[in-house]
Amino acid sequence: MTNYGPQEPQIRPEPAEQPGKRRRSVSTGQILGGILFVLVVVFIVENSRRVKIRLIIPEVTAPLYVAILIAAVLGCLIAALLRLRRKHNHPPR
């Protein structure tokens, strides 16, 4: 028998979630970033002696953690700029 009338759309059942598995709300990159952040903080705390820091011309005496903190912030800014540039040059598909 052939039915040429309006047909009901087929409803596909949602895949049942397994009881032991949940979606992660934190990505692997966020976990690694958190671990690196903790390591940088420990490194800063351990290196608090005063050192001479020479920029292009001026020479300053400051705690080593200031130099480490400045380097970490500059590294984050460079990574963010590179990510922004890549996102701009390679739009999502």
Short mmCIF file of N, CA and C in Angstrom, two decimals:
data_model
loop_
_atom_site.label_atom_id
_atom_site.label_comp_id
_atom_site.label_asym_id
_atom_site.label_seq_id
_atom_site.Cartn_x
_atom_site.Cartn_y
_atom_site.Cartn_z
N MET A 1 0.81 -1.17 0.00
CA MET A 1 0.00 0.00 0.00
C MET A 1 0.87 1.25 0.00
N THR A 2 0.52 2.15 -0.85
CA THR A 2 1.26 3.39 -0.93
C THR A 2 0.39 4.52 -0.41
N ASN A 3 0.96 5.32 0.45
CA ASN A 3 0.24 6.45 1.03
C ASN A 3 0.83 7.73 0.46
N TYR A 4 0.04 8.44 -0.36
CA TYR A 4 0.52 9.66 -0.99
C TYR A 4 0.11 10.92 -0.22
N GLY A 5 -0.48 10.80 0.88
CA GLY A 5 -0.90 11.95 1.68
C GLY A 5 0.27 12.56 2.42
N PRO A 6 -0.01 13.61 3.18
CA PRO A 6 1.07 14.25 3.94
C PRO A 6 1.68 13.27 4.94
N GLN A 7 2.98 13.26 4.96
CA GLN A 7 3.66 12.35 5.86
C GLN A 7 4.20 13.13 7.05
N GLU A 8 4.19 12.47 8.17
CA GLU A 8 4.72 13.08 9.37
C GLU A 8 6.25 13.02 9.32
N PRO A 9 6.90 14.09 9.78
CA PRO A 9 8.37 14.04 9.79
C PRO A 9 8.86 13.00 10.77
N GLN A 10 9.92 12.35 10.36
CA GLN A 10 10.49 11.35 11.24
C GLN A 10 11.28 12.04 12.33
N ILE A 11 11.05 11.65 13.55
CA ILE A 11 11.75 12.23 14.70
C ILE A 11 12.83 11.27 15.12
N ARG A 12 14.05 11.77 15.12
CA ARG A 12 15.17 10.95 15.56
C ARG A 12 15.36 11.15 17.05
N PRO A 13 15.46 10.08 17.78
CA PRO A 13 15.65 10.23 19.22
C PRO A 13 17.04 10.79 19.53
N GLU A 14 17.11 11.62 20.54
CA GLU A 14 18.39 12.16 20.99
C GLU A 14 19.22 11.02 21.56
N PRO A 15 20.52 11.01 21.30
CA PRO A 15 21.33 9.95 21.89
C PRO A 15 21.31 10.09 23.42
N ALA A 16 21.04 8.98 24.06
CA ALA A 16 20.96 9.00 25.52
C ALA A 16 22.35 9.19 26.10
N GLU A 17 22.43 10.08 27.08
CA GLU A 17 23.72 10.29 27.74
C GLU A 17 24.00 9.11 28.65
N GLN A 18 25.23 8.70 28.60
CA GLN A 18 25.62 7.60 29.48
C GLN A 18 25.76 8.14 30.89
N PRO A 19 25.35 7.36 31.88
CA PRO A 19 25.37 7.87 33.24
C PRO A 19 26.75 8.29 33.75
N GLY A 20 27.81 7.66 33.28
CA GLY A 20 29.14 7.98 33.78
C GLY A 20 29.82 9.12 33.04
N LYS A 21 29.26 9.55 31.91
CA LYS A 21 29.92 10.57 31.10
C LYS A 21 29.14 11.87 31.14
N ARG A 22 29.91 12.97 31.35
CA ARG A 22 29.32 14.30 31.28
C ARG A 22 30.19 15.15 30.36
N ARG A 23 29.59 16.19 29.82
CA ARG A 23 30.37 17.11 29.01
C ARG A 23 31.27 17.92 29.92
N ARG A 24 32.50 18.13 29.48
CA ARG A 24 33.43 18.94 30.26
C ARG A 24 33.12 20.41 30.03
N SER A 25 33.06 21.17 31.11
CA SER A 25 32.84 22.60 30.96
C SER A 25 34.17 23.35 30.90
N VAL A 26 35.26 22.66 31.16
CA VAL A 26 36.59 23.26 31.13
C VAL A 26 37.41 22.52 30.07
N SER A 27 38.03 23.30 29.18
CA SER A 27 38.80 22.67 28.12
C SER A 27 40.20 22.30 28.60
N THR A 28 40.86 21.50 27.82
CA THR A 28 42.23 21.09 28.14
C THR A 28 43.16 22.29 28.16
N GLY A 29 42.95 23.21 27.23
CA GLY A 29 43.78 24.42 27.20
C GLY A 29 43.62 25.26 28.45
N GLN A 30 42.40 25.32 28.98
CA GLN A 30 42.17 26.08 30.21
C GLN A 30 42.86 25.41 31.39
N ILE A 31 42.83 24.10 31.43
CA ILE A 31 43.50 23.37 32.51
C ILE A 31 45.02 23.61 32.44
N LEU A 32 45.59 23.50 31.24
CA LEU A 32 47.02 23.74 31.08
C LEU A 32 47.38 25.19 31.41
N GLY A 33 46.52 26.12 31.01
CA GLY A 33 46.75 27.52 31.34
C GLY A 33 46.74 27.75 32.84
N GLY A 34 45.83 27.10 33.55
CA GLY A 34 45.77 27.22 35.00
C GLY A 34 47.02 26.66 35.67
N ILE A 35 47.49 25.51 35.17
CA ILE A 35 48.70 24.91 35.73
C ILE A 35 49.91 25.82 35.48
N LEU A 36 50.01 26.37 34.27
CA LEU A 36 51.11 27.28 33.97
C LEU A 36 51.04 28.54 34.84
N PHE A 37 49.84 29.03 35.07
CA PHE A 37 49.68 30.21 35.92
C PHE A 37 50.18 29.93 37.33
N VAL A 38 49.82 28.78 37.88
CA VAL A 38 50.28 28.41 39.22
C VAL A 38 51.80 28.29 39.25
N LEU A 39 52.38 27.67 38.22
CA LEU A 39 53.84 27.54 38.16
C LEU A 39 54.53 28.90 38.10
N VAL A 40 53.96 29.83 37.34
CA VAL A 40 54.55 31.18 37.26
C VAL A 40 54.47 31.86 38.61
N VAL A 41 53.33 31.73 39.31
CA VAL A 41 53.19 32.35 40.63
C VAL A 41 54.20 31.76 41.60
N VAL A 42 54.38 30.44 41.61
CA VAL A 42 55.37 29.81 42.49
C VAL A 42 56.77 30.29 42.13
N PHE A 43 57.07 30.38 40.85
CA PHE A 43 58.38 30.84 40.39
C PHE A 43 58.63 32.27 40.84
N ILE A 44 57.61 33.11 40.75
CA ILE A 44 57.73 34.51 41.18
C ILE A 44 57.99 34.58 42.68
N VAL A 45 57.25 33.80 43.47
CA VAL A 45 57.42 33.84 44.93
C VAL A 45 58.81 33.37 45.33
N GLU A 46 59.32 32.37 44.63
CA GLU A 46 60.63 31.82 44.97
C GLU A 46 61.79 32.74 44.57
N ASN A 47 61.56 33.65 43.62
CA ASN A 47 62.62 34.52 43.12
C ASN A 47 62.30 35.97 43.44
N SER A 48 62.49 36.34 44.69
CA SER A 48 62.12 37.69 45.09
C SER A 48 63.33 38.58 45.39
N ARG A 49 64.54 38.12 45.11
CA ARG A 49 65.72 38.96 45.40
C ARG A 49 65.78 40.12 44.41
N ARG A 50 66.51 41.14 44.77
CA ARG A 50 66.63 42.33 43.92
C ARG A 50 67.74 42.12 42.89
N VAL A 51 67.45 42.52 41.67
CA VAL A 51 68.42 42.39 40.58
C VAL A 51 68.46 43.68 39.78
N LYS A 52 69.55 43.85 39.02
CA LYS A 52 69.64 44.99 38.11
C LYS A 52 69.01 44.58 36.78
N ILE A 53 68.09 45.40 36.32
CA ILE A 53 67.42 45.13 35.05
C ILE A 53 67.80 46.27 34.11
N ARG A 54 68.34 45.91 32.97
CA ARG A 54 68.74 46.94 32.02
C ARG A 54 67.83 46.86 30.80
N LEU A 55 67.10 47.92 30.61
CA LEU A 55 66.33 48.07 29.38
C LEU A 55 67.24 48.80 28.41
N ILE A 56 66.79 49.19 27.29
CA ILE A 56 67.66 49.74 26.24
C ILE A 56 68.69 50.73 26.81
N ILE A 57 68.28 51.71 27.55
CA ILE A 57 69.24 52.66 28.13
C ILE A 57 69.21 52.63 29.66
N PRO A 58 68.03 52.79 30.30
CA PRO A 58 68.06 52.89 31.77
C PRO A 58 68.36 51.55 32.44
N GLU A 59 68.98 51.64 33.60
CA GLU A 59 69.23 50.46 34.42
C GLU A 59 68.53 50.68 35.74
N VAL A 60 67.68 49.72 36.12
CA VAL A 60 66.92 49.85 37.36
C VAL A 60 67.21 48.64 38.24
N THR A 61 67.07 48.85 39.53
CA THR A 61 67.16 47.74 40.47
C THR A 61 65.76 47.46 40.97
N ALA A 62 65.32 46.23 40.76
CA ALA A 62 63.96 45.85 41.14
C ALA A 62 63.96 44.38 41.54
N PRO A 63 62.92 43.95 42.24
CA PRO A 63 62.82 42.52 42.55
C PRO A 63 62.71 41.70 41.26
N LEU A 64 63.27 40.53 41.28
CA LEU A 64 63.27 39.67 40.10
C LEU A 64 61.85 39.33 39.66
N TYR A 65 60.92 39.24 40.62
CA TYR A 65 59.56 38.88 40.24
C TYR A 65 58.92 39.95 39.36
N VAL A 66 59.37 41.19 39.45
CA VAL A 66 58.84 42.23 38.57
C VAL A 66 59.23 41.93 37.13
N ALA A 67 60.49 41.56 36.91
CA ALA A 67 60.94 41.21 35.56
C ALA A 67 60.21 39.98 35.03
N ILE A 68 60.02 38.99 35.90
CA ILE A 68 59.31 37.78 35.48
C ILE A 68 57.86 38.11 35.14
N LEU A 69 57.24 38.93 35.96
CA LEU A 69 55.85 39.31 35.74
C LEU A 69 55.70 40.10 34.44
N ILE A 70 56.61 41.04 34.19
CA ILE A 70 56.57 41.81 32.95
C ILE A 70 56.75 40.89 31.74
N ALA A 71 57.67 39.94 31.83
CA ALA A 71 57.89 38.99 30.72
C ALA A 71 56.65 38.13 30.49
N ALA A 72 55.99 37.69 31.57
CA ALA A 72 54.79 36.87 31.43
C ALA A 72 53.66 37.66 30.79
N VAL A 73 53.47 38.90 31.20
CA VAL A 73 52.41 39.73 30.64
C VAL A 73 52.69 40.01 29.16
N LEU A 74 53.94 40.33 28.83
CA LEU A 74 54.28 40.56 27.43
C LEU A 74 54.07 39.30 26.59
N GLY A 75 54.39 38.14 27.14
CA GLY A 75 54.15 36.88 26.43
C GLY A 75 52.67 36.64 26.18
N CYS A 76 51.84 36.94 27.17
CA CYS A 76 50.38 36.80 27.00
C CYS A 76 49.86 37.76 25.94
N LEU A 77 50.36 38.99 25.94
CA LEU A 77 49.92 39.96 24.94
C LEU A 77 50.32 39.53 23.53
N ILE A 78 51.53 39.04 23.38
CA ILE A 78 51.99 38.57 22.06
C ILE A 78 51.14 37.39 21.60
N ALA A 79 50.86 36.45 22.50
CA ALA A 79 50.02 35.29 22.13
C ALA A 79 48.62 35.74 21.73
N ALA A 80 48.05 36.71 22.46
CA ALA A 80 46.71 37.20 22.13
C ALA A 80 46.70 37.90 20.78
N LEU A 81 47.73 38.69 20.51
CA LEU A 81 47.81 39.37 19.21
C LEU A 81 47.96 38.37 18.06
N LEU A 82 48.76 37.34 18.27
CA LEU A 82 48.91 36.31 17.22
C LEU A 82 47.61 35.55 17.00
N ARG A 83 46.89 35.27 18.07
CA ARG A 83 45.61 34.58 17.95
C ARG A 83 44.61 35.47 17.20
N LEU A 84 44.59 36.76 17.52
CA LEU A 84 43.69 37.69 16.86
C LEU A 84 44.03 37.80 15.38
N ARG A 85 45.32 37.86 15.06
CA ARG A 85 45.75 37.93 13.67
C ARG A 85 45.35 36.68 12.90
N ARG A 86 45.52 35.53 13.54
CA ARG A 86 45.16 34.28 12.87
C ARG A 86 43.66 34.20 12.64
N LYS A 87 42.90 34.63 13.64
CA LYS A 87 41.43 34.61 13.51
C LYS A 87 40.99 35.56 12.39
N HIS A 88 41.67 36.69 12.27
CA HIS A 88 41.32 37.67 11.24
C HIS A 88 41.68 37.17 9.84
N ASN A 89 42.84 36.52 9.70
CA ASN A 89 43.32 36.05 8.39
C ASN A 89 42.69 34.73 7.98
N HIS A 90 42.22 33.94 8.91
CA HIS A 90 41.62 32.65 8.60
C HIS A 90 40.22 32.58 9.19
N PRO A 91 39.22 33.12 8.49
CA PRO A 91 37.86 33.09 9.05
C PRO A 91 37.36 31.66 9.20
N PRO A 92 36.45 31.44 10.15
CA PRO A 92 35.94 30.07 10.35
C PRO A 92 35.17 29.59 9.14
N ARG A 93 35.16 28.28 8.96
CA ARG A 93 34.48 27.68 7.80
C ARG A 93 33.01 27.54 8.03
#
